[in-house]
Amino acid sequence: MNGILESTLKTLQKSEHLLSNLDDATLSNVSVSPYYSSIGSHLRHILDFYDCILNPDEHNKIDLTARKRNKDVETCCEQASSYLNHIMAALKQRGTDLERQVMVIDDLGMGTIEMPYTYAALFAQANSHTIHHYAIINYILDRLGIIFNDSVFGYNPTTPRASSLN
């Protein structure tokens, strides 16, 4: 398997660990300011991003603005785990032709645009995007008083750590 996909699966395994330590009430809790988003909404968003990548249209275009947004994934650990397992299984079955070109549709703030990507670049973006949302989830966990025993959860591998700054 390709290193990009291996990294992606390793990153997504953190979602498995997270979900195994949450209940539905915590998954869907929207009490943390300033955005009042839930852990579940961030997990659903992450998985929807991968679902888009894994399901290009008949013209080999991937529309990142056309996500599923299944609210059950945001509120039910079992539904979130099932969606995660589906995404991870599809990634494991994915071919290694990551240099293949694909057109990506996204809205960067001024309406939708189409951009040429390789699958490698898109999966690398998805992995960084996942880590970014893990950082937000980690913030929510902290505000809810929940300790999640993963010292690198939400940290990009290139982020300097306090111990490396001494």
Short mmCIF file of N, CA and C in Angstrom, two decimals:
data_model
loop_
_atom_site.label_atom_id
_atom_site.label_comp_id
_atom_site.label_asym_id
_atom_site.label_seq_id
_atom_site.Cartn_x
_atom_site.Cartn_y
_atom_site.Cartn_z
N MET A 1 0.86 -1.19 0.00
CA MET A 1 0.00 0.00 0.00
C MET A 1 0.89 1.24 0.00
N ASN A 2 0.41 2.27 -0.61
CA ASN A 2 1.12 3.55 -0.72
C ASN A 2 1.24 4.25 0.63
N GLY A 3 2.35 4.98 0.84
CA GLY A 3 2.60 5.68 2.09
C GLY A 3 1.53 6.72 2.43
N ILE A 4 0.98 7.36 1.41
CA ILE A 4 -0.07 8.36 1.66
C ILE A 4 -1.30 7.68 2.23
N LEU A 5 -1.69 6.56 1.64
CA LEU A 5 -2.87 5.85 2.15
C LEU A 5 -2.60 5.23 3.51
N GLU A 6 -1.38 4.74 3.73
CA GLU A 6 -1.03 4.21 5.05
C GLU A 6 -1.12 5.30 6.11
N SER A 7 -0.62 6.48 5.80
CA SER A 7 -0.71 7.61 6.74
C SER A 7 -2.15 7.99 7.00
N THR A 8 -2.95 7.99 5.96
CA THR A 8 -4.36 8.32 6.09
C THR A 8 -5.07 7.33 7.01
N LEU A 9 -4.82 6.05 6.81
CA LEU A 9 -5.44 5.03 7.65
C LEU A 9 -4.97 5.14 9.10
N LYS A 10 -3.68 5.43 9.29
CA LYS A 10 -3.16 5.60 10.65
C LYS A 10 -3.84 6.79 11.33
N THR A 11 -4.04 7.87 10.59
CA THR A 11 -4.72 9.04 11.14
C THR A 11 -6.16 8.70 11.47
N LEU A 12 -6.86 8.02 10.58
CA LEU A 12 -8.27 7.70 10.81
C LEU A 12 -8.46 6.69 11.95
N GLN A 13 -7.45 5.88 12.24
CA GLN A 13 -7.55 4.94 13.36
C GLN A 13 -7.75 5.68 14.68
N LYS A 14 -7.32 6.92 14.73
CA LYS A 14 -7.54 7.72 15.93
C LYS A 14 -9.03 7.96 16.15
N SER A 15 -9.79 8.01 15.06
CA SER A 15 -11.24 8.15 15.17
C SER A 15 -11.86 6.91 15.79
N GLU A 16 -11.32 5.73 15.43
CA GLU A 16 -11.79 4.49 16.05
C GLU A 16 -11.60 4.54 17.56
N HIS A 17 -10.39 4.92 17.96
CA HIS A 17 -10.07 5.00 19.38
C HIS A 17 -10.96 6.02 20.08
N LEU A 18 -11.16 7.17 19.44
CA LEU A 18 -12.01 8.21 20.01
C LEU A 18 -13.43 7.71 20.20
N LEU A 19 -14.01 7.13 19.15
CA LEU A 19 -15.40 6.67 19.22
C LEU A 19 -15.59 5.57 20.26
N SER A 20 -14.57 4.75 20.47
CA SER A 20 -14.69 3.68 21.46
C SER A 20 -14.68 4.23 22.89
N ASN A 21 -14.31 5.50 23.04
CA ASN A 21 -14.27 6.12 24.37
C ASN A 21 -15.35 7.18 24.58
N LEU A 22 -16.31 7.26 23.67
CA LEU A 22 -17.38 8.26 23.78
C LEU A 22 -18.73 7.58 23.88
N ASP A 23 -19.70 8.32 24.39
CA ASP A 23 -21.10 7.89 24.31
C ASP A 23 -21.83 8.88 23.39
N ASP A 24 -23.07 8.55 23.06
CA ASP A 24 -23.83 9.38 22.12
C ASP A 24 -24.01 10.82 22.62
N ALA A 25 -24.22 10.96 23.92
CA ALA A 25 -24.43 12.31 24.48
C ALA A 25 -23.18 13.17 24.32
N THR A 26 -22.02 12.60 24.55
CA THR A 26 -20.77 13.35 24.40
C THR A 26 -20.50 13.63 22.92
N LEU A 27 -20.74 12.65 22.07
CA LEU A 27 -20.54 12.81 20.63
C LEU A 27 -21.34 13.99 20.09
N SER A 28 -22.54 14.17 20.58
CA SER A 28 -23.44 15.20 20.04
C SER A 28 -23.51 16.48 20.87
N ASN A 29 -22.70 16.59 21.91
CA ASN A 29 -22.71 17.76 22.79
C ASN A 29 -22.27 19.01 22.03
N VAL A 30 -23.11 20.04 22.04
CA VAL A 30 -22.82 21.29 21.34
C VAL A 30 -22.69 22.47 22.31
N SER A 31 -22.23 22.22 23.52
CA SER A 31 -22.21 23.25 24.55
C SER A 31 -20.94 24.10 24.58
N VAL A 32 -19.92 23.72 23.81
CA VAL A 32 -18.63 24.41 23.89
C VAL A 32 -18.59 25.61 22.95
N SER A 33 -18.34 26.79 23.55
CA SER A 33 -18.22 28.01 22.75
C SER A 33 -16.82 28.06 22.14
N PRO A 34 -16.58 28.86 21.15
CA PRO A 34 -17.49 29.87 20.61
C PRO A 34 -18.33 29.37 19.43
N TYR A 35 -18.07 28.15 18.92
CA TYR A 35 -18.78 27.70 17.72
C TYR A 35 -19.93 26.75 17.99
N TYR A 36 -19.97 26.17 19.16
CA TYR A 36 -21.05 25.27 19.56
C TYR A 36 -21.22 24.12 18.55
N SER A 37 -20.09 23.60 18.10
CA SER A 37 -20.10 22.42 17.23
C SER A 37 -19.82 21.20 18.10
N SER A 38 -20.16 20.05 17.59
CA SER A 38 -19.98 18.81 18.35
C SER A 38 -18.82 18.01 17.80
N ILE A 39 -18.34 17.09 18.61
CA ILE A 39 -17.33 16.14 18.15
C ILE A 39 -17.89 15.37 16.96
N GLY A 40 -19.15 14.98 17.06
CA GLY A 40 -19.80 14.24 15.98
C GLY A 40 -19.86 15.01 14.68
N SER A 41 -20.11 16.32 14.75
CA SER A 41 -20.18 17.10 13.51
C SER A 41 -18.81 17.17 12.84
N HIS A 42 -17.76 17.21 13.63
CA HIS A 42 -16.41 17.22 13.04
C HIS A 42 -16.05 15.87 12.47
N LEU A 43 -16.39 14.78 13.16
CA LEU A 43 -16.13 13.45 12.62
C LEU A 43 -16.92 13.22 11.34
N ARG A 44 -18.19 13.61 11.35
CA ARG A 44 -19.00 13.45 10.14
C ARG A 44 -18.39 14.23 8.98
N HIS A 45 -17.94 15.44 9.24
CA HIS A 45 -17.34 16.28 8.20
C HIS A 45 -16.08 15.62 7.64
N ILE A 46 -15.23 15.09 8.51
CA ILE A 46 -14.02 14.38 8.07
C ILE A 46 -14.39 13.22 7.15
N LEU A 47 -15.32 12.40 7.59
CA LEU A 47 -15.69 11.21 6.83
C LEU A 47 -16.39 11.56 5.52
N ASP A 48 -17.20 12.61 5.53
CA ASP A 48 -17.84 13.07 4.29
C ASP A 48 -16.80 13.49 3.26
N PHE A 49 -15.73 14.13 3.72
CA PHE A 49 -14.65 14.56 2.83
C PHE A 49 -14.06 13.35 2.12
N TYR A 50 -13.76 12.29 2.89
CA TYR A 50 -13.22 11.07 2.29
C TYR A 50 -14.24 10.39 1.38
N ASP A 51 -15.49 10.41 1.78
CA ASP A 51 -16.53 9.81 0.95
C ASP A 51 -16.58 10.47 -0.42
N CYS A 52 -16.45 11.78 -0.46
CA CYS A 52 -16.42 12.49 -1.74
C CYS A 52 -15.25 12.03 -2.59
N ILE A 53 -14.07 11.93 -1.98
CA ILE A 53 -12.88 11.51 -2.71
C ILE A 53 -13.05 10.11 -3.28
N LEU A 54 -13.65 9.24 -2.52
CA LEU A 54 -13.80 7.85 -2.93
C LEU A 54 -14.93 7.62 -3.93
N ASN A 55 -15.72 8.66 -4.19
CA ASN A 55 -16.87 8.52 -5.08
C ASN A 55 -16.94 9.63 -6.13
N PRO A 56 -15.95 9.66 -7.05
CA PRO A 56 -16.02 10.66 -8.11
C PRO A 56 -17.24 10.42 -8.99
N ASP A 57 -17.68 11.46 -9.68
CA ASP A 57 -18.83 11.29 -10.57
C ASP A 57 -18.39 10.62 -11.88
N GLU A 58 -19.32 10.45 -12.80
CA GLU A 58 -19.04 9.74 -14.05
C GLU A 58 -18.03 10.46 -14.94
N HIS A 59 -17.74 11.72 -14.64
CA HIS A 59 -16.75 12.49 -15.40
C HIS A 59 -15.43 12.60 -14.65
N ASN A 60 -15.25 11.77 -13.62
CA ASN A 60 -14.06 11.77 -12.77
C ASN A 60 -13.85 13.11 -12.07
N LYS A 61 -14.95 13.71 -11.64
CA LYS A 61 -14.89 14.94 -10.86
C LYS A 61 -15.31 14.63 -9.43
N ILE A 62 -14.66 15.32 -8.50
CA ILE A 62 -14.96 15.17 -7.09
C ILE A 62 -15.45 16.51 -6.58
N ASP A 63 -16.70 16.54 -6.15
CA ASP A 63 -17.30 17.78 -5.67
C ASP A 63 -17.30 17.76 -4.15
N LEU A 64 -16.35 18.50 -3.57
CA LEU A 64 -16.22 18.54 -2.11
C LEU A 64 -17.34 19.34 -1.45
N THR A 65 -18.15 20.03 -2.24
CA THR A 65 -19.29 20.77 -1.67
C THR A 65 -20.55 19.92 -1.62
N ALA A 66 -20.51 18.73 -2.22
CA ALA A 66 -21.69 17.86 -2.29
C ALA A 66 -21.54 16.69 -1.32
N ARG A 67 -21.35 17.01 -0.06
CA ARG A 67 -21.15 15.97 0.94
C ARG A 67 -22.49 15.42 1.44
N LYS A 68 -22.45 14.23 2.02
CA LYS A 68 -23.68 13.55 2.48
C LYS A 68 -24.34 14.26 3.66
N ARG A 69 -23.56 14.65 4.63
CA ARG A 69 -24.04 15.34 5.83
C ARG A 69 -25.14 14.56 6.57
N ASN A 70 -24.88 13.28 6.82
CA ASN A 70 -25.82 12.43 7.54
C ASN A 70 -25.78 12.79 9.02
N LYS A 71 -26.83 13.42 9.52
CA LYS A 71 -26.88 13.89 10.91
C LYS A 71 -26.81 12.75 11.92
N ASP A 72 -27.22 11.53 11.54
CA ASP A 72 -27.15 10.39 12.45
C ASP A 72 -25.70 10.10 12.85
N VAL A 73 -24.76 10.36 11.94
CA VAL A 73 -23.35 10.14 12.23
C VAL A 73 -22.88 11.10 13.32
N GLU A 74 -23.49 12.26 13.41
CA GLU A 74 -23.12 13.27 14.40
C GLU A 74 -23.62 12.94 15.80
N THR A 75 -24.63 12.10 15.89
CA THR A 75 -25.30 11.89 17.17
C THR A 75 -25.25 10.45 17.69
N CYS A 76 -24.76 9.54 16.90
CA CYS A 76 -24.78 8.12 17.26
C CYS A 76 -23.41 7.50 17.02
N CYS A 77 -22.76 7.07 18.09
CA CYS A 77 -21.42 6.48 17.97
C CYS A 77 -21.43 5.25 17.06
N GLU A 78 -22.50 4.47 17.13
CA GLU A 78 -22.58 3.28 16.29
C GLU A 78 -22.64 3.65 14.80
N GLN A 79 -23.44 4.67 14.47
CA GLN A 79 -23.51 5.14 13.08
C GLN A 79 -22.17 5.72 12.63
N ALA A 80 -21.52 6.49 13.50
CA ALA A 80 -20.22 7.07 13.17
C ALA A 80 -19.18 5.97 12.95
N SER A 81 -19.18 4.96 13.80
CA SER A 81 -18.25 3.84 13.65
C SER A 81 -18.48 3.08 12.36
N SER A 82 -19.74 2.87 12.03
CA SER A 82 -20.07 2.18 10.79
C SER A 82 -19.58 2.96 9.57
N TYR A 83 -19.80 4.27 9.57
CA TYR A 83 -19.35 5.13 8.46
C TYR A 83 -17.82 5.12 8.39
N LEU A 84 -17.16 5.23 9.53
CA LEU A 84 -15.70 5.18 9.59
C LEU A 84 -15.18 3.86 9.03
N ASN A 85 -15.77 2.75 9.45
CA ASN A 85 -15.33 1.44 8.96
C ASN A 85 -15.53 1.31 7.46
N HIS A 86 -16.62 1.86 6.95
CA HIS A 86 -16.88 1.86 5.50
C HIS A 86 -15.78 2.63 4.77
N ILE A 87 -15.44 3.81 5.26
CA ILE A 87 -14.41 4.64 4.62
C ILE A 87 -13.06 3.94 4.69
N MET A 88 -12.71 3.39 5.84
CA MET A 88 -11.41 2.73 5.99
C MET A 88 -11.30 1.49 5.10
N ALA A 89 -12.37 0.74 4.97
CA ALA A 89 -12.36 -0.44 4.09
C ALA A 89 -12.17 -0.01 2.64
N ALA A 90 -12.84 1.06 2.24
CA ALA A 90 -12.69 1.56 0.86
C ALA A 90 -11.27 2.06 0.61
N LEU A 91 -10.67 2.69 1.60
CA LEU A 91 -9.28 3.15 1.44
C LEU A 91 -8.32 1.97 1.32
N LYS A 92 -8.56 0.90 2.07
CA LYS A 92 -7.70 -0.28 2.01
C LYS A 92 -7.81 -0.97 0.65
N GLN A 93 -8.96 -0.87 0.01
CA GLN A 93 -9.17 -1.50 -1.30
C GLN A 93 -8.73 -0.61 -2.45
N ARG A 94 -8.45 0.63 -2.16
CA ARG A 94 -8.11 1.60 -3.19
C ARG A 94 -6.81 1.21 -3.88
N GLY A 95 -6.79 1.38 -5.18
CA GLY A 95 -5.57 1.14 -5.94
C GLY A 95 -4.50 2.16 -5.60
N THR A 96 -3.31 1.93 -6.06
CA THR A 96 -2.19 2.81 -5.72
C THR A 96 -1.88 3.82 -6.82
N ASP A 97 -2.76 3.98 -7.79
CA ASP A 97 -2.53 4.94 -8.88
C ASP A 97 -2.87 6.35 -8.38
N LEU A 98 -2.04 6.84 -7.48
CA LEU A 98 -2.33 8.12 -6.85
C LEU A 98 -1.84 9.31 -7.67
N GLU A 99 -1.12 9.05 -8.74
CA GLU A 99 -0.67 10.16 -9.60
C GLU A 99 -1.70 10.48 -10.68
N ARG A 100 -2.79 9.73 -10.71
CA ARG A 100 -3.85 9.98 -11.68
C ARG A 100 -4.49 11.33 -11.41
N GLN A 101 -4.79 12.05 -12.48
CA GLN A 101 -5.40 13.37 -12.38
C GLN A 101 -6.90 13.25 -12.09
N VAL A 102 -7.40 14.23 -11.36
CA VAL A 102 -8.82 14.31 -11.05
C VAL A 102 -9.18 15.79 -10.93
N MET A 103 -10.37 16.15 -11.35
CA MET A 103 -10.85 17.52 -11.18
C MET A 103 -11.62 17.59 -9.87
N VAL A 104 -11.28 18.59 -9.06
CA VAL A 104 -11.91 18.78 -7.76
C VAL A 104 -12.71 20.08 -7.80
N ILE A 105 -13.93 20.00 -7.31
CA ILE A 105 -14.81 21.17 -7.19
C ILE A 105 -14.87 21.53 -5.72
N ASP A 106 -14.62 22.79 -5.43
CA ASP A 106 -14.69 23.24 -4.04
C ASP A 106 -15.07 24.71 -4.03
N ASP A 107 -15.49 25.18 -2.88
CA ASP A 107 -15.81 26.59 -2.68
C ASP A 107 -14.79 27.14 -1.70
N LEU A 108 -13.94 28.01 -2.18
CA LEU A 108 -12.88 28.59 -1.35
C LEU A 108 -13.28 29.94 -0.79
N GLY A 109 -14.57 30.27 -0.90
CA GLY A 109 -15.07 31.51 -0.31
C GLY A 109 -15.66 32.48 -1.32
N MET A 110 -15.51 32.17 -2.60
CA MET A 110 -16.03 33.07 -3.63
C MET A 110 -16.84 32.31 -4.68
N GLY A 111 -17.45 31.21 -4.26
CA GLY A 111 -18.20 30.36 -5.18
C GLY A 111 -17.38 29.15 -5.59
N THR A 112 -18.02 28.19 -6.21
CA THR A 112 -17.32 26.96 -6.56
C THR A 112 -16.37 27.18 -7.73
N ILE A 113 -15.26 26.47 -7.65
CA ILE A 113 -14.28 26.46 -8.73
C ILE A 113 -13.83 25.03 -8.95
N GLU A 114 -13.31 24.76 -10.14
CA GLU A 114 -12.73 23.46 -10.46
C GLU A 114 -11.21 23.59 -10.50
N MET A 115 -10.55 22.62 -9.90
CA MET A 115 -9.10 22.64 -9.83
C MET A 115 -8.54 21.26 -10.16
N PRO A 116 -7.49 21.18 -10.97
CA PRO A 116 -6.87 19.88 -11.22
C PRO A 116 -6.01 19.45 -10.03
N TYR A 117 -6.14 18.22 -9.65
CA TYR A 117 -5.39 17.61 -8.56
C TYR A 117 -4.85 16.27 -9.05
N THR A 118 -3.97 15.70 -8.28
CA THR A 118 -3.72 14.26 -8.36
C THR A 118 -4.40 13.66 -7.13
N TYR A 119 -4.68 12.38 -7.20
CA TYR A 119 -5.26 11.72 -6.02
C TYR A 119 -4.28 11.81 -4.85
N ALA A 120 -2.98 11.75 -5.12
CA ALA A 120 -1.99 11.87 -4.04
C ALA A 120 -2.16 13.20 -3.32
N ALA A 121 -2.27 14.28 -4.07
CA ALA A 121 -2.42 15.60 -3.45
C ALA A 121 -3.73 15.69 -2.68
N LEU A 122 -4.78 15.12 -3.22
CA LEU A 122 -6.08 15.18 -2.57
C LEU A 122 -6.10 14.37 -1.27
N PHE A 123 -5.48 13.18 -1.28
CA PHE A 123 -5.42 12.40 -0.04
C PHE A 123 -4.51 13.06 0.99
N ALA A 124 -3.43 13.70 0.54
CA ALA A 124 -2.57 14.43 1.47
C ALA A 124 -3.34 15.59 2.10
N GLN A 125 -4.13 16.30 1.29
CA GLN A 125 -4.96 17.39 1.82
C GLN A 125 -5.98 16.84 2.81
N ALA A 126 -6.60 15.71 2.48
CA ALA A 126 -7.60 15.12 3.37
C ALA A 126 -6.99 14.72 4.70
N ASN A 127 -5.76 14.20 4.67
CA ASN A 127 -5.10 13.81 5.92
C ASN A 127 -4.83 15.04 6.79
N SER A 128 -4.32 16.10 6.20
CA SER A 128 -4.08 17.34 6.95
C SER A 128 -5.38 17.93 7.47
N HIS A 129 -6.41 17.86 6.65
CA HIS A 129 -7.74 18.35 7.02
C HIS A 129 -8.26 17.58 8.23
N THR A 130 -8.04 16.27 8.23
CA THR A 130 -8.47 15.43 9.35
C THR A 130 -7.74 15.85 10.64
N ILE A 131 -6.44 16.02 10.55
CA ILE A 131 -5.66 16.42 11.72
C ILE A 131 -6.13 17.77 12.24
N HIS A 132 -6.43 18.69 11.35
CA HIS A 132 -6.95 20.01 11.73
C HIS A 132 -8.25 19.85 12.54
N HIS A 133 -9.15 19.00 12.06
CA HIS A 133 -10.40 18.80 12.79
C HIS A 133 -10.18 18.04 14.10
N TYR A 134 -9.18 17.17 14.15
CA TYR A 134 -8.84 16.53 15.41
C TYR A 134 -8.41 17.57 16.44
N ALA A 135 -7.71 18.61 16.00
CA ALA A 135 -7.31 19.67 16.93
C ALA A 135 -8.54 20.35 17.52
N ILE A 136 -9.54 20.59 16.69
CA ILE A 136 -10.78 21.20 17.18
C ILE A 136 -11.50 20.24 18.14
N ILE A 137 -11.53 18.97 17.77
CA ILE A 137 -12.14 17.96 18.64
C ILE A 137 -11.41 17.92 19.97
N ASN A 138 -10.10 18.00 19.93
CA ASN A 138 -9.30 17.98 21.17
C ASN A 138 -9.66 19.18 22.05
N TYR A 139 -9.89 20.32 21.44
CA TYR A 139 -10.31 21.51 22.17
C TYR A 139 -11.67 21.25 22.85
N ILE A 140 -12.60 20.66 22.11
CA ILE A 140 -13.92 20.36 22.67
C ILE A 140 -13.79 19.37 23.83
N LEU A 141 -12.99 18.32 23.63
CA LEU A 141 -12.77 17.34 24.70
C LEU A 141 -12.24 18.01 25.96
N ASP A 142 -11.27 18.90 25.78
CA ASP A 142 -10.70 19.61 26.91
C ASP A 142 -11.76 20.42 27.65
N ARG A 143 -12.59 21.14 26.92
CA ARG A 143 -13.62 21.98 27.53
C ARG A 143 -14.70 21.16 28.21
N LEU A 144 -14.88 19.92 27.74
CA LEU A 144 -15.85 19.03 28.38
C LEU A 144 -15.23 18.26 29.54
N GLY A 145 -13.94 18.46 29.77
CA GLY A 145 -13.26 17.79 30.88
C GLY A 145 -12.97 16.33 30.60
N ILE A 146 -12.86 15.97 29.34
CA ILE A 146 -12.61 14.58 28.96
C ILE A 146 -11.15 14.43 28.58
N ILE A 147 -10.48 13.49 29.21
CA ILE A 147 -9.08 13.22 28.90
C ILE A 147 -9.02 12.13 27.84
N PHE A 148 -8.37 12.44 26.74
CA PHE A 148 -8.18 11.49 25.65
C PHE A 148 -6.69 11.20 25.59
N ASN A 149 -6.32 9.99 25.93
CA ASN A 149 -4.92 9.63 26.07
C ASN A 149 -4.25 9.37 24.71
N ASP A 150 -3.95 10.47 24.03
CA ASP A 150 -3.21 10.43 22.77
C ASP A 150 -2.48 11.76 22.65
N SER A 151 -1.21 11.75 22.96
CA SER A 151 -0.45 13.00 23.05
C SER A 151 -0.25 13.70 21.71
N VAL A 152 -0.52 13.02 20.60
CA VAL A 152 -0.36 13.67 19.29
C VAL A 152 -1.68 13.88 18.56
N PHE A 153 -2.78 13.62 19.24
CA PHE A 153 -4.10 13.81 18.63
C PHE A 153 -4.30 15.30 18.31
N GLY A 154 -4.49 15.61 17.04
CA GLY A 154 -4.71 16.99 16.63
C GLY A 154 -3.43 17.76 16.32
N TYR A 155 -2.30 17.08 16.38
CA TYR A 155 -1.03 17.73 16.05
C TYR A 155 -0.54 17.25 14.69
N ASN A 156 -0.23 18.18 13.81
CA ASN A 156 0.40 17.84 12.55
C ASN A 156 1.80 17.31 12.86
N PRO A 157 2.26 16.29 12.16
CA PRO A 157 3.58 15.74 12.45
C PRO A 157 4.72 16.77 12.36
N THR A 158 4.53 17.84 11.62
CA THR A 158 5.59 18.85 11.48
C THR A 158 5.50 19.96 12.52
N THR A 159 4.48 19.91 13.38
CA THR A 159 4.33 20.94 14.41
C THR A 159 5.39 20.75 15.48
N PRO A 160 6.16 21.81 15.78
CA PRO A 160 7.14 21.69 16.87
C PRO A 160 6.43 21.40 18.19
N ARG A 161 6.97 20.48 18.93
CA ARG A 161 6.42 20.11 20.23
C ARG A 161 7.21 20.85 21.30
N ALA A 162 6.60 21.10 22.43
CA ALA A 162 7.23 21.85 23.52
C ALA A 162 8.58 21.24 23.89
N SER A 163 8.69 19.91 23.91
CA SER A 163 9.94 19.27 24.29
C SER A 163 11.04 19.53 23.26
N SER A 164 10.68 19.74 21.99
CA SER A 164 11.68 19.98 20.96
C SER A 164 12.11 21.45 20.90
N LEU A 165 11.45 22.32 21.64
CA LEU A 165 11.78 23.74 21.63
C LEU A 165 12.78 24.11 22.70
N ASN A 166 13.10 23.19 23.58
CA ASN A 166 14.04 23.49 24.68
C ASN A 166 15.47 23.47 24.22
#
